[in-house]
Amino acid sequence: MTEKSLLKNIDWKLIFLLVLISIIGVFVIYSSSRYLPGNYFVRQIIFMLISLAVLFIFLTVNYRKLITYSLYIYIVLVGILVGILLFGRFIAGTKSWIRLPLFQVQPSELTKIAIVLVLAKVFASHKDRFVSRRRGLFGASLVLVPFILTAIQPDLGTALIFVVILAAALYLAGLRTKTVVILLVLAVILASLGWMFGLKDYQKKRITTLILPQKDPQGAGYHILQSKIAIGAGGMFGKGFQKGSQSQLRFLPARHTDFIFSVIGEEFGFAGVAVVLLLYIVFISRLFSSVKKSRDRGGVYIIFMVAVMISFQFFINVFMVIGFFPVAGIPLPMLSYGGSSLLTHYLAVSLVLNVKMRRFVNI
Amino acid sequence: MMKDKIYEDLSTVLKRANHIRLSMLVLFGFLLVCFWKVQILDHKEYWQKAEANRLREIPISAPRGLILDREGNILAENIASYKASVLIEENRDHGDWLDKVSQLLDLEKSVLEERIQKYRGLSTYKPIVIKDNLTLREVSRLEARKLELPELIIQADPKRYYPFGKFASHIIGYLQELSPEELAIPEYKDRRMGDIIGKTGVEKTYESVLAGTDGFSVEIVDSMGRIKGEKRRREPRAGNNIRLSLDFDIQSKAEELLEGKEGIIICLDVCTGGVYSLASYPDFDPNKFINRFTPEEWMALVNNPANPLENRAIRGLYSPGSVFKVLMALAALDLDVIRPSSSFYCGGVVRIYDHPYNCWYAPGHGRIGLIEAIRLSCNIYFYQLGRRMNISDIARYAKNLGYGELTGIDLPGEKKGLLPDPEWKMEVRNEPWYAGDTISVSIGQGILSVTPLQVAVHTAMVANRGKKVIPHLLMGGNRGQVLFPNHTPSEKGTDFISQEHFESVIKGMWSSVNAGGTARGARVQGFDVCGKTGSTQIVSRETAEKLDKESKWIRTHSWFTGFAPREQPRIVVTVLVEYGGMGGTTAAPLARQIFTLFREKYD
């Protein structure tokens, strides 16, 4: 098979949706940060072009090769995570960034891709109805290492996504009801231990203010409250592009990153929200329906984990901005400002395309 | 190997993947419902919150109206000043912020905290004034750090200024911040917490005229409190000016004469009741009270035993002493107890109801008629009147001639005084009324107290031959308004007392001044002053104790009250000097200077 026929099998509709959502992101980033120094929307356009290029370059490498070498990719990224913990400096309160001459990179974002690949390797060779204990524990321990490294940065939000990816893989591999129950009990114990010893005060506060946002309007609940005000004030058709008082007058925190969806809610109203949500429904739905377009088990795992990862980030973010989830520091996939996050999602989609376009190929 | 991959059975994993996909769709549905609730159902509530977020209402103080004297001298005006206010909702880091501001403004942190606490209940985005009368240095220091402290607002604020300081301070009054209790009164329903209002004097009486209407500016601000624009604005409307009947020269002279004493000089227009002067001493400088933060000076004034804040002219209660003899004479004549020609014998002492009563003149005046009795202020003559009169009659005449009732002057806090009343004595002292009490009252002692203004009003009625006078300060406002009813003496009053009785008494008063009587010290050549002196023993026990403490050896208050000229009288002058000794020696000469000045100025 030639490169040409591979190109023919690329899912262009998925790329179109990906780029369309990113372009909407650029507009909203412009509206919510044009008065800030730093030209965020220009940078986002550059990130988008780079990510798009990387997406296509990445397609040339067969995903099976990526699975084969996934352990090395994983080790390199874990090494970087250890490195920034030891040598990194605090940026925005966490040690999750590598400072490069022109921009900063967040390696924990790219770690998601490594985890997807390495879990695909672990579970693809498994064909039973239920996953074996040995295999399950091996996969879990592979996730545990970057989870801990990321959680102590501290970036609990990203670390949580690692667990979501693991859960998706385990679910697909098959868990007995008994195992699920044991895992849930274990999770509750770990969560309460974490609450007592592990969580920092600000993280606890975020969770308590989720339940009582009015209790502390100037503190942690302030963000949620301002976000809800922005969304609610938008009404049916919104206040108009660049006209939202909550975002333009900076009442809304993290307007161009984590709370970008609140800006859409304020400036474009429920109509705008519905349109954007619909785009995500179509996009995520297409990811899930791509699962059956894989020719092998490894591909199924990859596409499924990517689909679950992107949907979870999407849901967590959107539920966060209307106050149904704690402020977790998870950006809206493709829409929020941020190069690392954008690149990660383009790479993830690239993996899906990679699997899909090679479904007829026999090597 | 190859075959294994192509025909691999993926149906289980695909089924599981599909389950997750379906549950995602359910979540989407739920998500849409959530946004529908927030954006459509609760839209109004959030919209209002967004508005409140971005808007900030800053009041713009209206300058108060000017207070002028009768000739247009400015007694109270406004000067530019700066005040600092703070918007509490803005500041998140309270402790650190307080440190910074208290340092910048040179304020005690606890004072600042207390003040902010006091106004906690104020609606969310309204500023709290934390310091006024900022110096230019403070203003520039704050302006320089504006970006750092956006919640701090520096505003120009017209500040009341009294160019003559202590001049007429009791009449003009002073301003202070509205108290929470006053805020509850309907009169101040348009005022806000932290507003400055008139607390005494005409500043209080004419508050609604002087105050004007504050403006406001509704500003659009960002989350840091930085101003991004103005949405609405209402310019303040300045208050109306008022013109007082006060005469700058006479009031100044009166204050000058009282300096170093404790006393009162009142000067009224006989016909209209217009107040030329109403000096009460000691006085105070109202400029010092305008600060919102009550300084130590304020407490010092409040606690000062000489009570400089008290307007003694309308609030000081004194025995009228011999001044009351004018009323006794009129009442006795009208009741036919005596005739103008009736005479009694004064031997220096007289026994009435088995009790000796002394005349102030120990050798005695001998046989003495009414005119002479007034001229020489003979006590025995008036004891004899008291013996023949009913206490309720005396009280009735006193009430008709200005005592025991509010005079109606346009100043707040006037006191009524006390007329002799057997029921009152029974109630308060639990004793019946003795005939001897009436004897004391007949020379203006005992159960009887009056304010100096009542004495002045009484004198004006005598001068008017019975026509009533209501003293007042307001002459008019600007913009052609007449704010106070016209003050021509009313036809009513005491016209039941015959004119000739008045003439008899006035003759006595005239001779007291012009024929070597007790009031001769008030004589002005060619001005026909008629007057009466009084020297009163100290009434209340508190006052007596105070005297002992301060070891003041003169134990009498010195009165003079009179009018001039005898025919077609124009002014009344009433003088009271506390602990001044004999009325003739202290009070009358002060009155003479006021009569002289008036004559020079208005004749």
GROMACS .gro file of C-alpha atoms in nm, chain A residues 36-312:
model
  277
   36LEU     CA    1  -0.392   4.176   2.818
   37PRO     CA    2  -0.031   4.197   2.712
   38GLY     CA    3   0.096   3.879   2.549
   39ASN     CA    4  -0.115   3.841   2.232
   40TYR     CA    5  -0.264   3.517   2.350
   41PHE     CA    6  -0.476   3.462   2.042
   42VAL     CA    7  -0.177   3.500   1.809
   43ARG     CA    8   0.016   3.251   2.013
   44GLN     CA    9  -0.280   3.015   2.008
   45ILE     CA   10  -0.291   3.035   1.627
   46ILE     CA   11   0.079   2.949   1.616
   47PHE     CA   12   0.028   2.660   1.858
   48MET     CA   13  -0.257   2.540   1.642
   49LEU     CA   14  -0.049   2.543   1.324
   50ILE     CA   15   0.241   2.367   1.495
   51SER     CA   16   0.005   2.109   1.647
   52LEU     CA   17  -0.158   2.051   1.309
   53ALA     CA   18   0.181   1.993   1.151
   54VAL     CA   19   0.281   1.758   1.433
   55LEU     CA   20  -0.049   1.575   1.386
   56PHE     CA   21   0.030   1.501   1.023
   57ILE     CA   22   0.394   1.412   1.089
   58PHE     CA   23   0.284   1.180   1.366
   59LEU     CA   24   0.053   1.001   1.119
   60THR     CA   25   0.351   0.877   0.919
   61VAL     CA   26   0.458   0.657   1.209
   62ASN     CA   27   0.253   0.339   1.231
   63TYR     CA   28   0.068   0.326   1.561
   64ARG     CA   29   0.180  -0.031   1.614
   65LYS     CA   30   0.537   0.085   1.613
   66LEU     CA   31   0.438   0.346   1.870
   67ILE     CA   32   0.283   0.078   2.085
   68THR     CA   33   0.595  -0.132   2.056
   69TYR     CA   34   0.816   0.150   2.173
   70SER     CA   35   0.561   0.292   2.416
   71LEU     CA   36   0.754   0.186   2.724
   72TYR     CA   37   1.051   0.398   2.618
   73ILE     CA   38   0.833   0.699   2.552
   74TYR     CA   39   0.675   0.643   2.891
   75ILE     CA   40   1.013   0.618   3.068
   76VAL     CA   41   1.141   0.935   2.903
   77LEU     CA   42   0.834   1.133   3.016
   78VAL     CA   43   0.843   0.997   3.369
   79GLY     CA   44   1.209   1.095   3.377
   80ILE     CA   45   1.117   1.449   3.275
   81LEU     CA   46   0.847   1.460   3.545
   82VAL     CA   47   1.103   1.361   3.806
   83GLY     CA   48   1.343   1.615   3.663
   84ILE     CA   49   1.108   1.912   3.691
   85LEU     CA   50   1.016   1.816   4.044
   86LEU     CA   51   1.383   1.821   4.137
   87PHE     CA   52   1.501   2.118   3.932
   88GLY     CA   53   1.185   2.301   3.829
   89ARG     CA   54   1.079   2.639   3.956
   90PHE     CA   55   0.731   2.726   4.066
   91ILE     CA   56   0.522   2.882   3.792
   92ALA     CA   57   0.167   2.981   3.882
   93GLY     CA   58   0.200   2.793   4.207
   94THR     CA   59   0.300   2.457   4.063
   95LYS     CA   60   0.613   2.283   3.940
   96SER     CA   61   0.448   2.154   3.627
   97TRP     CA   62   0.629   2.359   3.364
   98ILE     CA   63   0.951   2.342   3.171
   99ARG     CA   64   1.068   2.686   3.075
  100LEU     CA   65   1.195   2.706   2.717
  101PRO     CA   66   1.329   3.018   2.548
  102LEU     CA   67   1.001   3.113   2.380
  103PHE     CA   68   0.735   2.930   2.574
  104GLN     CA   69   0.675   2.686   2.853
  105VAL     CA   70   0.592   2.320   2.817
  106GLN     CA   71   0.378   2.119   3.054
  107PRO     CA   72   0.513   1.763   3.030
  108SER     CA   73   0.231   1.621   3.239
  109GLU     CA   74  -0.003   1.698   2.945
  110LEU     CA   75   0.211   1.490   2.705
  111THR     CA   76   0.232   1.215   2.963
  112LYS     CA   77  -0.134   1.142   2.886
  113ILE     CA   78  -0.030   1.025   2.537
  114ALA     CA   79   0.244   0.808   2.680
  115ILE     CA   80  -0.002   0.652   2.924
  116VAL     CA   81  -0.250   0.583   2.644
  117LEU     CA   82   0.019   0.407   2.443
  118VAL     CA   83   0.169   0.208   2.726
  119LEU     CA   84  -0.171   0.091   2.851
  120ALA     CA   85  -0.261  -0.012   2.494
  121LYS     CA   86   0.053  -0.224   2.496
  122VAL     CA   87  -0.029  -0.384   2.831
  123PHE     CA   88  -0.392  -0.467   2.752
  124ALA     CA   89  -0.387  -0.535   2.377
  125SER     CA   90  -0.232  -0.877   2.418
  126HIS     CA   91  -0.505  -0.971   2.660
  127LYS     CA   92  -0.797  -1.152   2.508
  128ASP     CA   93  -0.992  -1.301   2.800
  129ARG     CA   94  -1.333  -1.191   2.909
  130PHE     CA   95  -1.194  -1.049   3.231
  131VAL     CA   96  -0.858  -0.896   3.300
  132SER     CA   97  -0.614  -1.092   3.512
  133ARG     CA   98  -0.508  -0.955   3.848
  134ARG     CA   99  -0.142  -0.945   3.749
  135ARG     CA  100  -0.205  -0.751   3.433
  136GLY     CA  101  -0.446  -0.513   3.601
  137LEU     CA  102  -0.202  -0.436   3.879
  138PHE     CA  103   0.082  -0.388   3.632
  139GLY     CA  104  -0.121  -0.138   3.433
  140ALA     CA  105  -0.228   0.039   3.751
  141SER     CA  106   0.128   0.067   3.878
  142LEU     CA  107   0.238   0.212   3.544
  143VAL     CA  108  -0.020   0.490   3.597
  144LEU     CA  109   0.053   0.530   3.967
  145VAL     CA  110   0.408   0.659   3.909
  146PRO     CA  111   0.319   0.962   3.691
  147PHE     CA  112   0.005   1.012   3.901
  148ILE     CA  113   0.210   1.066   4.215
  149LEU     CA  114   0.468   1.277   4.032
  150THR     CA  115   0.197   1.502   3.892
  151ALA     CA  116  -0.016   1.517   4.205
  152ILE     CA  117   0.272   1.654   4.412
  153GLN     CA  118   0.354   1.928   4.162
  154PRO     CA  119   0.068   1.992   4.263
  155ASP     CA  120  -0.161   1.941   3.965
  156LEU     CA  121  -0.436   1.714   4.087
  157GLY     CA  122  -0.654   1.784   3.785
  158THR     CA  123  -0.413   1.637   3.533
  159ALA     CA  124  -0.329   1.348   3.764
  160LEU     CA  125  -0.700   1.271   3.783
  161ILE     CA  126  -0.714   1.235   3.405
  162PHE     CA  127  -0.441   0.966   3.424
  163VAL     CA  128  -0.671   0.767   3.651
  164VAL     CA  129  -0.959   0.819   3.410
  165ILE     CA  130  -0.747   0.673   3.126
  166LEU     CA  131  -0.658   0.375   3.345
  167ALA     CA  132  -1.021   0.322   3.438
  168ALA     CA  133  -1.118   0.328   3.070
  169ALA     CA  134  -0.856   0.062   2.986
  170LEU     CA  135  -0.959  -0.158   3.278
  171TYR     CA  136  -1.325  -0.127   3.187
  172LEU     CA  137  -1.254  -0.232   2.833
  173ALA     CA  138  -1.036  -0.520   2.948
  174GLY     CA  139  -1.321  -0.637   3.168
  175LEU     CA  140  -1.359  -0.620   3.543
  176ARG     CA  141  -1.562  -0.854   3.761
  177THR     CA  142  -1.828  -0.696   3.979
  178LYS     CA  143  -1.630  -0.810   4.283
  179THR     CA  144  -1.321  -0.629   4.159
  180VAL     CA  145  -1.517  -0.312   4.093
  181VAL     CA  146  -1.654  -0.318   4.447
  182ILE     CA  147  -1.308  -0.374   4.594
  183LEU     CA  148  -1.168  -0.091   4.382
  184LEU     CA  149  -1.444   0.145   4.488
  185VAL     CA  150  -1.391   0.066   4.857
  186LEU     CA  151  -1.020   0.115   4.809
  187ALA     CA  152  -1.084   0.446   4.631
  188VAL     CA  153  -1.302   0.570   4.917
  189ILE     CA  154  -1.035   0.475   5.174
  190LEU     CA  155  -0.761   0.635   4.968
  191ALA     CA  156  -0.971   0.945   4.909
  192SER     CA  157  -1.041   0.993   5.278
  193LEU     CA  158  -0.677   0.932   5.365
  194GLY     CA  159  -0.585   1.180   5.096
  195TRP     CA  160  -0.834   1.431   5.238
  196MET     CA  161  -0.679   1.400   5.579
  197PHE     CA  162  -0.312   1.391   5.485
  198GLY     CA  163  -0.258   1.446   5.117
  199LEU     CA  164  -0.472   1.736   5.001
  200LYS     CA  165  -0.348   2.089   5.042
  201ASP     CA  166  -0.579   2.336   5.210
  202TYR     CA  167  -0.667   2.514   4.888
  203GLN     CA  168  -0.774   2.186   4.735
  204LYS     CA  169  -0.995   2.101   5.031
  205LYS     CA  170  -1.144   2.446   5.013
  206ARG     CA  171  -1.227   2.401   4.648
  207ILE     CA  172  -1.422   2.090   4.726
  208THR     CA  173  -1.608   2.242   5.023
  209THR     CA  174  -1.695   2.556   4.830
  210LEU     CA  175  -1.841   2.341   4.557
  211ILE     CA  176  -2.107   2.246   4.807
  212LEU     CA  177  -2.143   2.596   4.957
  213PRO     CA  178  -2.020   2.851   4.701
  214GLN     CA  179  -2.183   3.151   4.876
  215LYS     CA  180  -2.005   3.080   5.200
  216ASP     CA  181  -1.681   3.234   5.086
  217PRO     CA  182  -1.753   3.463   4.791
  218GLN     CA  183  -1.410   3.625   4.792
  219GLY     CA  184  -1.213   3.304   4.830
  220ALA     CA  185  -1.228   2.975   4.644
  221GLY     CA  186  -1.602   2.997   4.585
  222TYR     CA  187  -1.545   3.333   4.418
  223HIS     CA  188  -1.433   3.173   4.094
  224ILE     CA  189  -1.733   2.946   4.067
  225LEU     CA  190  -1.971   3.226   4.162
  226GLN     CA  191  -1.827   3.468   3.908
  227SER     CA  192  -1.840   3.200   3.643
  228LYS     CA  193  -2.203   3.121   3.715
  229ILE     CA  194  -2.286   3.491   3.712
  230ALA     CA  195  -2.120   3.522   3.372
  231ILE     CA  196  -2.304   3.224   3.226
  232GLY     CA  197  -2.639   3.317   3.380
  233ALA     CA  198  -2.610   3.679   3.271
  234GLY     CA  199  -2.571   3.563   2.912
  235GLY     CA  200  -2.934   3.456   2.884
  236MET     CA  201  -3.062   3.317   2.557
  237PHE     CA  202  -2.846   3.501   2.304
  238GLY     CA  203  -2.569   3.649   2.515
  239LYS     CA  204  -2.431   3.999   2.550
  240GLY     CA  205  -2.244   3.985   2.221
  241PHE     CA  206  -1.887   3.930   2.110
  242GLN     CA  207  -1.646   4.126   2.332
  243LYS     CA  208  -1.936   4.267   2.532
  244GLY     CA  209  -1.949   4.042   2.836
  245SER     CA  210  -1.895   4.255   3.143
  246GLN     CA  211  -1.784   3.963   3.356
  247SER     CA  212  -1.501   3.874   3.121
  248GLN     CA  213  -1.418   4.217   2.980
  249LEU     CA  214  -1.398   4.371   3.327
  250ARG     CA  215  -1.201   4.074   3.455
  251PHE     CA  216  -1.441   3.949   3.717
  252LEU     CA  217  -1.408   3.607   3.562
  253PRO     CA  218  -1.089   3.429   3.659
  254ALA     CA  219  -0.881   3.235   3.404
  255ARG     CA  220  -1.103   3.366   3.126
  256HIS     CA  221  -0.895   3.244   2.834
  257THR     CA  222  -0.792   2.914   2.993
  258ASP     CA  223  -1.001   2.706   3.232
  259PHE     CA  224  -1.307   2.932   3.233
  260ILE     CA  225  -1.326   2.997   2.859
  261PHE     CA  226  -1.663   2.827   2.838
  262SER     CA  227  -1.809   3.087   3.077
  263VAL     CA  228  -1.709   3.355   2.828
  264ILE     CA  229  -1.898   3.169   2.556
  265GLY     CA  230  -2.195   3.148   2.791
  266GLU     CA  231  -2.185   3.521   2.867
  267GLU     CA  232  -2.117   3.658   2.520
  268PHE     CA  233  -2.315   3.411   2.308
  269GLY     CA  234  -2.580   3.294   2.553
  270PHE     CA  235  -2.754   2.960   2.565
  271ALA     CA  236  -2.767   2.956   2.184
  272GLY     CA  237  -2.388   2.976   2.163
  273VAL     CA  238  -2.346   2.721   2.440
  274ALA     CA  239  -2.581   2.480   2.260
  275VAL     CA  240  -2.393   2.517   1.930
  276VAL     CA  241  -2.054   2.455   2.091
  277LEU     CA  242  -2.190   2.163   2.293
  278LEU     CA  243  -2.335   2.017   1.975
  279LEU     CA  244  -1.996   2.037   1.804
  280TYR     CA  245  -1.844   1.850   2.098
  281ILE     CA  246  -2.121   1.589   2.087
  282VAL     CA  247  -2.054   1.525   1.720
  283PHE     CA  248  -1.679   1.524   1.772
  284ILE     CA  249  -1.680   1.293   2.074
  285SER     CA  250  -1.943   1.072   1.919
  286ARG     CA  251  -1.725   1.034   1.612
  287LEU     CA  252  -1.433   0.937   1.832
  288PHE     CA  253  -1.637   0.666   1.998
  289SER     CA  254  -1.773   0.535   1.669
  290SER     CA  255  -1.416   0.517   1.541
  291VAL     CA  256  -1.351   0.240   1.791
  292LYS     CA  257  -1.502  -0.019   1.560
  293LYS     CA  258  -1.294   0.108   1.268
  294SER     CA  259  -0.984  -0.041   1.424
  295ARG     CA  260  -0.841  -0.355   1.279
  296ASP     CA  261  -0.685  -0.478   1.602
  297ARG     CA  262  -0.720  -0.477   1.978
  298GLY     CA  263  -0.438  -0.223   2.031
  299GLY     CA  264  -0.617   0.023   1.806
  300VAL     CA  265  -0.944  -0.028   1.989
  301TYR     CA  266  -0.774   0.050   2.316
  302ILE     CA  267  -0.605   0.359   2.179
  303ILE     CA  268  -0.919   0.509   2.028
  304PHE     CA  269  -1.132   0.423   2.329
  305MET     CA  270  -0.888   0.569   2.581
  306VAL     CA  271  -0.851   0.887   2.373
  307ALA     CA  272  -1.228   0.921   2.344
  308VAL     CA  273  -1.279   0.873   2.716
  309MET     CA  274  -0.991   1.108   2.803
  310ILE     CA  275  -1.125   1.390   2.585
  311SER     CA  276  -1.487   1.341   2.697
  312PHE     CA  277  -1.391   1.340   3.061
   0.00000   0.00000   0.00000
